Amino acid sequence: MKPVYFMAVLLIVCSILMTSLQSIQIMLTAVTKVTQNSAEITEIWHYIFEIIDTIDTNDQRLDSKHSSWQKYIQAIIQEAANKDISLYFSDESSRLNPNWIDEELLFSTEVAKLLCRTEKSKLELQELFKKQRESNYPRLSINKQYAEIFSDAAFDQYLTAFSWPSIDFDKPELFNYIITEPQININYIDPTLLDALLSSEIFGIQNPKSIGEKIIQLRADNSIRKDMIFSLLEVDEKHPLSLYLGVKTFFWRIYAYSANYEVSAVIATAPTKTTEQTCENCRQFPSPGIIWFESKRRPPINNS
């Protein structure tokens, strides 16, 4: 072979080898990245399940920021932070669920003022709400189902799709899911929503603003127990608010994110077992269990 041909063949072979090496390097980089990302998302779920295990060990009687089991939640959050994972744990069910909540309460003056859009009259909103709730089976996408009725701020702060159906909800197919316990935890409810509830004309609470302020001040340093609620509200135990305000949280939200992923999950806990709820055909509630989650990649950070 002439030298010039030999050199040409050698250059071609070297070029092929270089291209192959570059391809292998790209492939190895991709595999490494996938492996790292897989480990990252696995780590996030590890901490989420640790929180679920901690929820499962609580005393089932009262939930508040001062509950003894909350210190274990904070320890998990700190441990995750040490590995560059941010965790947020919050009450989800101490809001109003438009799928179940009593319509009269939802459109009482102060509650409607807090939640509803202002483009339509109250009567128009009520008619639209009734039509939407009756024609659509209760679903999680309340921000779409009731978009014309409630404001964006209401969906962000005061409404939820996660709560068990209440005793006054009349769909027979949901009877096995209905509970009698109040689902708004007085230890967690947003102060503005609490004020609107106490000020609702259907409850007839005297001095609602001062009572609301007293509740917020008290729970800042102490847990409010069930036996304290009625004296705080200055009503008897048969008052209609007893159907709404309690001391248990039935749905929790966990939000977690790392450099490349974010996960949001809602955890359901079972109602407290009582003799009245015990029957052969009653549904066995999960306690606790993930009822909904969303996992996605985070957009890359632009440092330019």
C-alpha positions as CSV (number, residue, x, y, z in Angstrom):
1,M,0.0,0.0,0.0
2,K,1.3,3.4,-0.9
3,P,2.1,5.7,2.1
4,V,-0.5,8.2,1.0
5,Y,-3.2,5.6,1.0
6,F,-2.0,4.1,4.2
7,M,-2.2,7.6,5.9
8,A,-5.7,8.1,4.5
9,V,-7.0,4.7,5.8
10,L,-5.3,5.5,9.2
11,L,-7.1,8.8,9.4
12,I,-10.4,7.2,8.6
13,V,-9.9,4.5,11.2
14,C,-8.8,7.1,13.8
15,S,-11.9,9.2,13.0
16,I,-14.2,6.2,13.4
17,L,-12.5,5.3,16.7
18,M,-12.8,8.9,18.0
19,T,-16.5,9.0,17.0
20,S,-17.1,5.7,18.7
21,L,-15.3,6.9,21.8
22,Q,-17.3,10.1,21.9
23,S,-20.6,8.1,21.5
24,I,-19.5,5.8,24.3
25,Q,-18.7,8.8,26.4
26,I,-22.1,10.4,25.7
27,M,-23.8,7.1,26.5
28,L,-21.9,6.7,29.8
29,T,-22.7,10.2,30.8
30,A,-26.4,9.7,30.0
31,V,-26.4,6.4,32.0
32,T,-24.7,8.1,34.9
33,K,-27.2,10.9,34.8
34,V,-30.2,8.5,34.7
35,T,-28.7,6.6,37.6
36,Q,-28.2,9.7,39.7
37,N,-31.7,11.0,38.9
38,S,-33.1,7.6,39.8
39,A,-31.3,7.7,43.1
40,E,-32.6,11.3,43.6
41,I,-36.2,10.5,43.1
42,T,-35.9,7.3,45.2
43,E,-34.4,9.4,48.0
44,I,-37.4,11.8,47.9
45,W,-39.9,8.9,48.1
46,H,-37.9,7.4,51.0
47,Y,-38.5,10.5,53.1
48,I,-42.2,10.7,52.1
49,F,-42.7,7.1,53.3
50,E,-40.9,7.9,56.5
51,I,-43.4,10.7,57.1
52,I,-46.3,8.3,56.3
53,D,-44.9,5.8,58.9
54,T,-44.8,8.6,61.4
55,I,-48.4,9.6,60.8
56,D,-49.3,6.0,61.3
57,T,-47.9,6.0,64.8
58,N,-49.7,9.1,66.1
59,D,-52.3,8.8,68.9
60,Q,-55.4,9.2,66.6
61,R,-57.0,11.6,69.1
62,L,-55.7,15.0,68.3
63,D,-53.6,16.6,65.6
64,S,-51.8,20.0,66.1
65,K,-48.4,21.6,65.6
66,H,-47.7,20.8,69.2
67,S,-48.5,17.0,69.0
68,S,-45.7,14.9,70.3
69,W,-45.3,13.1,67.0
70,Q,-44.7,16.3,65.1
71,K,-41.1,16.4,66.4
72,Y,-40.4,13.3,64.4
73,I,-41.8,14.9,61.3
74,Q,-39.4,17.9,61.9
75,A,-36.5,15.5,62.3
76,I,-37.3,13.9,59.0
77,I,-37.5,17.3,57.3
78,Q,-34.1,18.3,58.7
79,E,-32.5,15.0,57.6
80,A,-33.8,15.5,54.1
81,A,-32.6,19.1,54.1
82,N,-29.1,17.8,54.9
83,K,-29.3,15.8,51.6
84,D,-30.6,18.9,49.6
85,I,-34.2,17.8,49.6
86,S,-36.8,20.3,50.7
87,L,-39.9,18.8,52.5
88,Y,-43.1,20.5,53.4
89,F,-45.8,18.9,55.5
90,S,-49.2,20.5,56.0
91,D,-52.8,19.9,56.8
92,E,-54.9,19.5,53.7
93,S,-58.5,18.7,54.8
94,S,-59.1,21.7,57.1
95,R,-60.6,23.6,54.2
96,L,-64.0,23.5,52.5
97,N,-64.6,20.8,50.0
98,P,-67.2,22.0,47.4
99,N,-67.9,18.4,46.4
100,W,-69.5,17.8,49.8
101,I,-70.0,21.0,51.8
102,D,-73.5,22.2,52.6
103,E,-74.5,24.7,50.0
104,E,-76.2,27.0,52.5
105,L,-72.9,27.4,54.3
106,L,-70.9,27.8,51.2
107,F,-73.0,30.7,50.0
108,S,-73.6,32.3,53.4
109,T,-72.7,36.0,53.3
110,E,-69.2,36.0,54.8
111,V,-68.1,32.7,53.3
112,A,-69.3,33.6,49.9
113,K,-67.5,37.0,50.2
114,L,-64.3,35.2,50.9
115,L,-64.6,32.5,48.2
116,C,-66.7,33.6,45.3
117,R,-65.9,35.5,42.1
118,T,-67.6,38.9,41.7
119,E,-68.4,38.8,38.0
120,K,-71.8,37.2,38.7
121,S,-74.5,37.7,41.2
122,K,-74.8,35.4,44.3
123,L,-78.0,33.9,42.9
124,E,-76.3,33.2,39.5
125,L,-73.3,31.6,41.2
126,Q,-75.6,29.4,43.3
127,E,-77.5,28.2,40.3
128,L,-74.2,27.5,38.5
129,F,-72.8,25.7,41.5
130,K,-75.9,23.5,41.8
131,K,-75.8,22.6,38.2
132,Q,-72.1,21.8,38.3
133,R,-72.3,19.6,41.4
134,E,-75.4,17.7,40.3
135,S,-74.2,17.1,36.7
136,N,-70.6,16.2,37.6
137,Y,-69.6,13.3,39.8
138,P,-67.4,14.7,42.6
139,R,-63.9,14.9,41.3
140,L,-60.4,16.1,42.3
141,S,-60.1,18.8,39.7
142,I,-62.3,21.3,41.6
143,N,-60.4,24.2,40.1
144,K,-61.8,23.2,36.7
145,Q,-65.2,22.0,37.8
146,Y,-65.9,25.2,39.8
147,A,-63.7,27.7,37.9
148,E,-66.5,30.1,37.1
149,I,-67.7,30.1,40.7
150,F,-64.7,30.5,43.0
151,S,-61.7,32.8,42.8
152,D,-58.1,31.6,42.2
153,A,-57.2,32.7,45.7
154,A,-60.0,30.5,47.1
155,F,-58.6,27.4,45.4
156,D,-55.1,28.2,46.6
157,Q,-56.0,28.9,50.3
158,Y,-59.5,27.8,51.3
159,L,-60.8,25.0,49.2
160,T,-59.8,21.4,48.9
161,A,-60.9,18.3,47.0
162,F,-59.6,16.0,49.8
163,S,-62.0,15.2,52.6
164,W,-64.4,12.4,53.4
165,P,-68.0,13.0,52.5
166,S,-70.0,14.4,55.4
167,I,-73.1,12.9,57.0
168,D,-75.4,15.3,55.2
169,F,-74.3,14.3,51.7
170,D,-77.0,12.3,50.1
171,K,-75.4,10.2,47.4
172,P,-76.2,6.5,48.3
173,E,-73.2,5.2,46.3
174,L,-70.9,7.1,48.8
175,F,-72.5,5.8,52.0
176,N,-69.6,3.5,52.8
177,Y,-67.2,6.6,52.7
178,I,-69.4,9.0,54.8
179,I,-68.1,9.8,58.2
180,T,-69.8,11.7,61.1
181,E,-66.7,13.3,62.5
182,P,-66.0,17.0,61.9
183,Q,-63.2,17.4,59.3
184,I,-62.0,20.9,59.9
185,N,-59.2,20.8,62.5
186,I,-59.5,23.9,64.7
187,N,-55.8,23.6,65.3
188,Y,-55.0,24.2,61.6
189,I,-57.8,26.0,59.8
190,D,-56.6,29.2,58.1
191,P,-57.5,32.2,60.4
192,T,-59.3,34.1,57.6
193,L,-61.5,31.0,56.8
194,L,-62.1,30.5,60.5
195,D,-63.3,34.1,60.8
196,A,-65.6,33.7,57.8
197,L,-67.1,30.5,59.3
198,L,-67.7,32.0,62.7
199,S,-69.2,35.1,61.1
200,S,-71.6,33.1,59.0
201,E,-75.2,34.0,59.7
202,I,-76.3,30.3,59.8
203,F,-74.3,29.7,63.0
204,G,-75.3,32.8,64.9
205,I,-72.1,33.0,66.9
206,Q,-71.9,36.1,69.1
207,N,-68.7,38.2,68.8
208,P,-67.1,35.9,66.1
209,K,-64.0,38.1,65.5
210,S,-63.0,38.1,69.2
211,I,-63.6,34.4,69.5
212,G,-61.6,33.7,66.3
213,E,-58.7,35.8,67.7
214,K,-58.8,33.9,71.0
215,I,-58.6,30.6,69.2
216,I,-55.6,31.7,67.0
217,Q,-53.8,33.0,70.1
218,L,-54.5,29.9,72.1
219,R,-53.4,27.4,69.4
220,A,-50.1,29.3,68.9
221,D,-48.7,27.8,72.1
222,N,-51.1,25.0,72.9
223,S,-53.1,22.2,71.3
224,I,-56.9,22.9,71.4
225,R,-58.6,19.7,72.6
226,K,-62.1,18.5,71.6
227,D,-63.5,19.3,75.1
228,M,-62.3,22.9,74.8
229,I,-64.1,23.8,71.5
230,F,-67.6,24.5,72.8
231,S,-66.4,26.7,75.7
232,L,-64.3,28.6,73.3
233,L,-67.2,29.1,70.9
234,E,-69.6,29.8,73.8
235,V,-72.1,27.3,72.5
236,D,-73.4,23.9,73.6
237,E,-72.3,20.5,72.1
238,K,-75.4,20.3,69.8
239,H,-74.6,23.5,68.0
240,P,-74.3,23.1,64.2
241,L,-70.6,24.0,64.2
242,S,-70.0,20.7,66.0
243,L,-70.5,19.1,62.6
244,Y,-67.6,21.1,61.1
245,L,-64.9,22.0,63.8
246,G,-62.9,19.2,65.4
247,V,-59.4,18.4,66.3
248,K,-58.4,15.7,63.8
249,T,-56.8,16.0,60.4
250,F,-57.9,13.3,57.9
251,F,-55.8,14.4,54.9
252,W,-52.2,15.6,54.9
253,R,-50.2,17.1,52.0
254,I,-46.5,16.4,51.5
255,Y,-44.5,18.5,49.0
256,A,-40.9,17.7,48.3
257,Y,-38.3,18.9,45.8
258,S,-34.7,18.3,45.0
259,A,-32.4,19.7,42.2
260,N,-34.2,17.8,39.5
261,Y,-37.5,16.5,40.8
262,E,-40.6,17.6,42.7
263,V,-43.3,15.4,44.2
264,S,-46.6,16.4,45.8
265,A,-48.6,13.7,47.6
266,V,-51.8,13.7,49.6
267,I,-52.1,11.2,52.5
268,A,-55.5,9.9,53.8
269,T,-56.0,8.7,57.3
270,A,-59.0,6.8,58.6
271,P,-61.7,8.1,60.9
272,T,-61.4,7.0,64.5
273,K,-63.0,3.6,65.0
274,T,-66.1,3.7,67.2
275,T,-68.7,1.0,68.0
276,E,-71.2,3.0,65.9
277,Q,-69.0,2.6,62.8
278,T,-68.4,-1.1,63.3
279,C,-70.4,-3.2,60.9
280,E,-69.8,-6.2,58.5
281,N,-70.4,-4.1,55.4
282,C,-68.5,-1.0,56.4
283,R,-65.6,0.0,54.2
284,Q,-62.2,-0.5,55.7
285,F,-60.4,2.8,55.5
286,P,-56.7,2.9,54.7
287,S,-54.7,4.3,57.5
288,P,-52.7,6.1,56.3
289,G,-52.2,5.8,52.6
290,I,-51.4,7.8,49.5
291,I,-54.6,8.8,47.8
292,W,-53.1,11.1,45.2
293,F,-49.6,12.1,44.0
294,E,-47.9,14.0,41.2
295,S,-44.2,13.6,40.3
296,K,-42.4,15.6,37.7
297,R,-39.0,16.9,36.7
298,R,-38.1,20.4,37.6
299,P,-37.1,22.8,34.8
300,P,-33.3,23.4,34.6
301,I,-32.1,26.6,36.3
302,N,-30.9,29.2,33.9
303,N,-27.8,30.9,35.4
304,S,-27.3,33.2,32.5
